[in-house]
C-alpha positions as a Markdown table, in Angstrom:
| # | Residue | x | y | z |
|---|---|---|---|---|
| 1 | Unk | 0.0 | 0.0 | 0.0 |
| 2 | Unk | 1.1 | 3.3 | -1.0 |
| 3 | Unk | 2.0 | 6.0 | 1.7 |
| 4 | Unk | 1.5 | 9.7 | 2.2 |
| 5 | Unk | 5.2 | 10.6 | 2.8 |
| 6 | Unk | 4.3 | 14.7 | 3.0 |
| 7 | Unk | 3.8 | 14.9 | 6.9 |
| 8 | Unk | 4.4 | 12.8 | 9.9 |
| 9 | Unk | 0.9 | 10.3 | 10.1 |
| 10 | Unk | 0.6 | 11.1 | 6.6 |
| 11 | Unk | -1.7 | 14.0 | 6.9 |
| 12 | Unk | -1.6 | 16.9 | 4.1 |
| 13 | Unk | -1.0 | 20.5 | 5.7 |
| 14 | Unk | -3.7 | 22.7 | 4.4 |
| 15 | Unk | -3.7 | 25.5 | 2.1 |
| 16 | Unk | -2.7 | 29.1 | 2.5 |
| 17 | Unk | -4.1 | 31.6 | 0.6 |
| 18 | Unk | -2.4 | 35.1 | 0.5 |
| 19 | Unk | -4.9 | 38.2 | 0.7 |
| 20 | Unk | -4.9 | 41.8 | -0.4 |
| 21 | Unk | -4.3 | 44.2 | 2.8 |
| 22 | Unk | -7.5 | 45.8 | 4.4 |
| 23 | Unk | -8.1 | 49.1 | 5.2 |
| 24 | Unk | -7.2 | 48.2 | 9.4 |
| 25 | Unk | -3.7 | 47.6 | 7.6 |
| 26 | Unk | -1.3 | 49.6 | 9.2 |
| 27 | Unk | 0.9 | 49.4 | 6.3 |
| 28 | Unk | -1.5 | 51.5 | 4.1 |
| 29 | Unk | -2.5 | 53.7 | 6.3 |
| 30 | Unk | 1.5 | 54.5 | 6.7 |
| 31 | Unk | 1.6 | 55.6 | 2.8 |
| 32 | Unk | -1.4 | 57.7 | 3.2 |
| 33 | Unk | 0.4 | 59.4 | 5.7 |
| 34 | Unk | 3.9 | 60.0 | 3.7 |
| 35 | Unk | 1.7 | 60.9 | 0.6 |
| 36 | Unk | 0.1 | 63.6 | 2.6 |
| 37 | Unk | 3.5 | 64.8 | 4.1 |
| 38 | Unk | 5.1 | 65.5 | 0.5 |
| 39 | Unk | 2.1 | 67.1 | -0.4 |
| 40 | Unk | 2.6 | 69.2 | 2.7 |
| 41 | Unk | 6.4 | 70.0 | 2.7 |
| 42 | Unk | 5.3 | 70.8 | -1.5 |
| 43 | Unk | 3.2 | 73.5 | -1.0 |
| 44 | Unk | 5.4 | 75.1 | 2.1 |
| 45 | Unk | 8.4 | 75.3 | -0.6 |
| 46 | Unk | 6.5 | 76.8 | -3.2 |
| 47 | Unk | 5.0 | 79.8 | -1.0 |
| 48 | Unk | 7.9 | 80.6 | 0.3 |
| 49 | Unk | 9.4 | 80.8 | -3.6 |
| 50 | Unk | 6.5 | 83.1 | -3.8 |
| 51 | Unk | 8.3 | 86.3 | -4.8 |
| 52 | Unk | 5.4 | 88.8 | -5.9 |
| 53 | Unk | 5.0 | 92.2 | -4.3 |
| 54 | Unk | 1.7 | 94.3 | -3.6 |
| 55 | Unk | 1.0 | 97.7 | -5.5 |
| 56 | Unk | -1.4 | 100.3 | -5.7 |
| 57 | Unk | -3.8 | 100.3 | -9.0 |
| 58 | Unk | -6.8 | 102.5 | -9.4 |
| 59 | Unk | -9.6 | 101.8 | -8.7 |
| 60 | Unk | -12.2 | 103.9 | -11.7 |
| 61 | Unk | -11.0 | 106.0 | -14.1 |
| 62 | Unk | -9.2 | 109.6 | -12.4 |
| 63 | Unk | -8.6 | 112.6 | -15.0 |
| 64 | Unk | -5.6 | 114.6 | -14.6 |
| 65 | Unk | -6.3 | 117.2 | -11.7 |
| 66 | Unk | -7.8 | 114.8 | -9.5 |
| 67 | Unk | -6.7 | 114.6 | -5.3 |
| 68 | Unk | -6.8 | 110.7 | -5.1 |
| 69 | Unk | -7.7 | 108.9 | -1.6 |
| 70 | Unk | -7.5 | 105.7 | 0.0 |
| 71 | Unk | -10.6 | 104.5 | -1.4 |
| 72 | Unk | -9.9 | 105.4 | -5.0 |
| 73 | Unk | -6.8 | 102.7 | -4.8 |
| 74 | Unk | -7.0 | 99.0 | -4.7 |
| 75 | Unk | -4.4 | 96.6 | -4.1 |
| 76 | Unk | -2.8 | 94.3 | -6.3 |
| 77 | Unk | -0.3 | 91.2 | -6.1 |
| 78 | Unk | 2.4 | 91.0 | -8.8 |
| 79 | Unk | 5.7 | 89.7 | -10.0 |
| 80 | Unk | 8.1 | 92.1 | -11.0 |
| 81 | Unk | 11.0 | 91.4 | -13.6 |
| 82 | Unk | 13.6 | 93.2 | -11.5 |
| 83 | Unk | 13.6 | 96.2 | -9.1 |
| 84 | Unk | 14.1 | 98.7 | -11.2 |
| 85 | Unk | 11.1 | 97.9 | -12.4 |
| 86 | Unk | 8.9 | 97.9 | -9.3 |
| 87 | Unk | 10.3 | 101.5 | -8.1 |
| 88 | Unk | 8.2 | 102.9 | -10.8 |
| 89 | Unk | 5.0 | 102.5 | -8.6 |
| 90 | Unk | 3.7 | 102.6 | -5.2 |
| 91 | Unk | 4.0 | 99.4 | -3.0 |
| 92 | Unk | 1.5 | 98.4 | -0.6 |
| 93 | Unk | 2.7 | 99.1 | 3.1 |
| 94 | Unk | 5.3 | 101.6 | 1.8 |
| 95 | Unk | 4.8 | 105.5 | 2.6 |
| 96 | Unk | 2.4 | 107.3 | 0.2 |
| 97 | Unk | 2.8 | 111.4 | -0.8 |
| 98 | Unk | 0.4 | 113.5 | 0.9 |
| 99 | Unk | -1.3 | 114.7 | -1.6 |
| 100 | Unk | -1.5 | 112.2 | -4.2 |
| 101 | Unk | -2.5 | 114.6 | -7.5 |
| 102 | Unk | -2.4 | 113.1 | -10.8 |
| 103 | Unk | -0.8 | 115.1 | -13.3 |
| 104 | Unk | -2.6 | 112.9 | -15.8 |
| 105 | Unk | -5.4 | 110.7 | -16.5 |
| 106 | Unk | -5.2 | 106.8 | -15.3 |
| 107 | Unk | -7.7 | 104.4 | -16.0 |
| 108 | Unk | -9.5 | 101.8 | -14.1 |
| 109 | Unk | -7.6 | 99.0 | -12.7 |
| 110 | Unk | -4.1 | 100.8 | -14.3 |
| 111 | Unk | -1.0 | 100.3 | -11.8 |
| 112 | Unk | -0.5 | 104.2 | -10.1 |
| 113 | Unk | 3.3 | 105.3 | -11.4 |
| 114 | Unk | 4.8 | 107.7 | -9.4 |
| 115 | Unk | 5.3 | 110.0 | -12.1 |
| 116 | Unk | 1.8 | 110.7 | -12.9 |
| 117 | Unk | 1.6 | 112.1 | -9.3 |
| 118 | Unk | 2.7 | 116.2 | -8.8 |
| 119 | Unk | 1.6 | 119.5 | -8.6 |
| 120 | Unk | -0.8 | 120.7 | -11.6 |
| 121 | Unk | -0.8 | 124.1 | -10.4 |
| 122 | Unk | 3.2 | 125.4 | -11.1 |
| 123 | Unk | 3.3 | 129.3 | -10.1 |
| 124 | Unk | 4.8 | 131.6 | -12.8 |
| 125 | Unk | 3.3 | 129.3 | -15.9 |
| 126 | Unk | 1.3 | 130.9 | -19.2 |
| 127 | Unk | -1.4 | 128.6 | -20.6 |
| 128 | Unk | -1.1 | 128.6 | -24.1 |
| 129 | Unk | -2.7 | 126.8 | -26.9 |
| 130 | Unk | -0.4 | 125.5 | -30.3 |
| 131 | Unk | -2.3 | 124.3 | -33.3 |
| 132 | Unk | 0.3 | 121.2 | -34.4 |
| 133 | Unk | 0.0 | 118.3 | -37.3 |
| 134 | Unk | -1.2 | 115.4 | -35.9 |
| 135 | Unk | 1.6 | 113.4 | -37.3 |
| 136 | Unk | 3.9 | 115.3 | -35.6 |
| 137 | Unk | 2.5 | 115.0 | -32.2 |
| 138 | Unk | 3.2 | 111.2 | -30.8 |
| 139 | Unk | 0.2 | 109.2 | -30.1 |
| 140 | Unk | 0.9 | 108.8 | -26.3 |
| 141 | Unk | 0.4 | 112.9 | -25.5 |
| 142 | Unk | -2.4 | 113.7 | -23.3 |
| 143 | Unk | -2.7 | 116.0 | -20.3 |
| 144 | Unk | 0.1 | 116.1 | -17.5 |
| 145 | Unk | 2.5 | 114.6 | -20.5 |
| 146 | Unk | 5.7 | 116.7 | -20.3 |
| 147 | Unk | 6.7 | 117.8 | -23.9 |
| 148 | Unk | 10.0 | 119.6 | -25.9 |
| 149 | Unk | 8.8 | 121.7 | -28.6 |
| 150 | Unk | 10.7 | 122.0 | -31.5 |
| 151 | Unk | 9.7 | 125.2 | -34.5 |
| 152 | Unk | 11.2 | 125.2 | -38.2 |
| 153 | Unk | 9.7 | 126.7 | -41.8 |
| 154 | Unk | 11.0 | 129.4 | -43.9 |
| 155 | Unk | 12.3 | 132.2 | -43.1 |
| 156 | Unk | 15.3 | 133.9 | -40.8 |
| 157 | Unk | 14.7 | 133.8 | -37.0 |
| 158 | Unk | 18.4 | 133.9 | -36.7 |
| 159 | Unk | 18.1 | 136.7 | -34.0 |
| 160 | Unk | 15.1 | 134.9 | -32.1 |
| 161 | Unk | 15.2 | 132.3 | -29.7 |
| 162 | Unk | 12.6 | 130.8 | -27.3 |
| 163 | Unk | 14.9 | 131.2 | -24.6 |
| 164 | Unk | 14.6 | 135.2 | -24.4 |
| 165 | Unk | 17.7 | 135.7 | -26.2 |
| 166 | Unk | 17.6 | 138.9 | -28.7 |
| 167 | Unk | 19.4 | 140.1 | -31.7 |
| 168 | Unk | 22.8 | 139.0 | -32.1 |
| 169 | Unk | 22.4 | 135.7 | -30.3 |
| 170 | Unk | 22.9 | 133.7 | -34.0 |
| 171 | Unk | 21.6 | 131.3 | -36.3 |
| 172 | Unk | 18.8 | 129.3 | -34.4 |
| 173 | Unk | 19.2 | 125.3 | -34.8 |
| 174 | Unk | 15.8 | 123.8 | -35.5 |
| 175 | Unk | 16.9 | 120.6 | -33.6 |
| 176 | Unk | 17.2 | 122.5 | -30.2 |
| 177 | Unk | 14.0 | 122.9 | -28.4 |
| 178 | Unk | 11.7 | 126.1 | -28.6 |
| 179 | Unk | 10.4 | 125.2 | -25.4 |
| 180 | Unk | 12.0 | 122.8 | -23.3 |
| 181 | Unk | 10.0 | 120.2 | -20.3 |
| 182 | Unk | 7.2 | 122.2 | -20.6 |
| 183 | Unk | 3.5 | 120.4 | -19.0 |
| 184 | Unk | 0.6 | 119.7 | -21.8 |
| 185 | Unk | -2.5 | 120.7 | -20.1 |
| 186 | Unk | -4.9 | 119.6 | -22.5 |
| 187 | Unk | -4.6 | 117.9 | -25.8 |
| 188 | Unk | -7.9 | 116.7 | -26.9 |
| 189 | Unk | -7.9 | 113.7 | -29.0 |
| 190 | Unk | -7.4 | 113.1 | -32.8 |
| 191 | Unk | -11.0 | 113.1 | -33.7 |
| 192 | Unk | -11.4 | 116.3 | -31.6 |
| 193 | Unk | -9.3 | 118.2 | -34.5 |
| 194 | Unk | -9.8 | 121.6 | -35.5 |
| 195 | Unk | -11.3 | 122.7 | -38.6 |
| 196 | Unk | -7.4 | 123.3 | -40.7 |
| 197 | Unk | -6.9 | 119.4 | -39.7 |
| 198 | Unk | -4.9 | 120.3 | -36.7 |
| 199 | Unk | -4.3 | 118.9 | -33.5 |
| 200 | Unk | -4.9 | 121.4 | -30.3 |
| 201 | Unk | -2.4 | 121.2 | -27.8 |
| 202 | Unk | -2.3 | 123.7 | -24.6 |
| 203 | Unk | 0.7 | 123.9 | -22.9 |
| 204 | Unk | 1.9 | 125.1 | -19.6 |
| 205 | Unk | 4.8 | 127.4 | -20.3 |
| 206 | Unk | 6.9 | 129.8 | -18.0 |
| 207 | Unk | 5.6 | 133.2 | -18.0 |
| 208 | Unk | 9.2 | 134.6 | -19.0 |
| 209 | Unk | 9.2 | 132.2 | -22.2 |
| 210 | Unk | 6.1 | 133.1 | -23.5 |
| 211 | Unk | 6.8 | 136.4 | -25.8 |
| 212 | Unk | 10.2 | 134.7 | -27.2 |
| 213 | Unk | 8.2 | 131.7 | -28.6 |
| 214 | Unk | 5.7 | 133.7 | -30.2 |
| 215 | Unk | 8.5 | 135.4 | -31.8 |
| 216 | Unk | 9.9 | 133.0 | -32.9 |
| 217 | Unk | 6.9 | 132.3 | -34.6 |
| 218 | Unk | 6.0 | 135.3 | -36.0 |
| 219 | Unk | 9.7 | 135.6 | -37.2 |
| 220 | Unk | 8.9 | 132.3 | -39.6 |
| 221 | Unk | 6.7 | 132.7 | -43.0 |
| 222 | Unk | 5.7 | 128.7 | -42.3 |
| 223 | Unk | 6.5 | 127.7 | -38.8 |
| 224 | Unk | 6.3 | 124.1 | -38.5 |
| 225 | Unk | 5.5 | 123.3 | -35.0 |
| 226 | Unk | 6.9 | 119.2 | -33.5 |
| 227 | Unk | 6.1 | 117.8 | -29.9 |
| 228 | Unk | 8.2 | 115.4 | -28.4 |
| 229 | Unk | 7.6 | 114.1 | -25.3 |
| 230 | Unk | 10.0 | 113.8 | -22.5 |
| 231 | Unk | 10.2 | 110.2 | -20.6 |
| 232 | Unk | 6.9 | 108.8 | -19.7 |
């Protein structure tokens, strides 16, 4: 007779069956936990990687002349290319002007750059008004801009110069300015144009300047009158 040689009284051990761990395994509950710590340590390194800066924007639309306040600005969270950069405007936290006057419009939601903030009303200034071609004026002039004006055309203004200067002071160079860093205190826009095809522009221009520049016009038989603005 044959015999079961496997196990002592030749009985056959039974069978074990291996099984997927539960949820009570402590094993899994382990991974869960270093899962969520990644996630955790993550999200710490990325905020503090988090190099944006808070600046002052506007809240509506503000026209050149207006006082803003507190509740005219809103606050805004940004990344700036380099510092340079972000000393053009007015960070959140840091000290603000007291009076905070634009010198020219801003629209709605538009950063506030600290050089649109001044003093509009400059003492010993003229308020005068230039007819100039609209190609000649660049497309970025409005009020507060600050502007060179530059005169040419036929004719000899050799003793005139916008700076006061009277006879004997030389041949004039058209590429110097007439009128240097003066304000623009209105320039209405291109389909605001006179009726010769002209574009207005009024100008804030010291009182002492005022008599040489329209000598030097009157000294031309066709002045040709060029803006260019100064920074922005």
């Amino acid at each position: 007779m044959a015999r079961n040689l496997g196990t002592p009284g030749g009985q056959v051990p039974p069978a074990v069956r291996t099984s997927s761990p539960g949820w009570r395994d402590p094993r899994l509950w382990v991974g869960v936990a270093i899962v969520a710590a990644s996630v955790l340590v993550g999200t710490r390194v990325l905020a503090s990687a988090d190099d944006t800066v808070q600046v002052w924007v506007v809240a509506d639309d503000a026209p050149a002349g207006q006082e803003l306040d507190p509740a005219d600005l809103q606050a805004r969270r940004l990344r700036f290319a380099d510092a340079g950069e972000l000393e053009r405007y007015f960070e959140v936290g840091a000290d603000l002007p007291d009076a905070l006057t634009l010198v020219r419009p801003v629209g709605a939601g538009e950063l506030l750059p600290r050089s649109a903030i001044g003093e509009l009303d400059e003492a010993g200034t003229v308020t005068i008004s230039i007819a100039v071609d609209p190609l000649l004026v660049p497309s970025s002039i409005g009020a507060g801009a600050t502007v060179n004006v530059y005169v040419d055309g036929e004719g000899d203004p050799g003793d005139v110069a916008a700076s006061g200067a009277g006879a004997g002071a030389g041949p004039r160079d058209a590429g110097v300015p007439a009128l240097e860093e003066v304000r623009v205190v209105a320039a209405p826009q291109p389909d605001d144009f006179g009726a010769g095809g002209d574009r207005q522009v009024e100008l804030a221009v010291p009182a002492d300047d005022v008599a040489a520049f329209y000598r030097l016009l009157g000294s031309l038989t066709t002045p040709v009158v060029s803006l260019g603005q100064v920074g922005r």
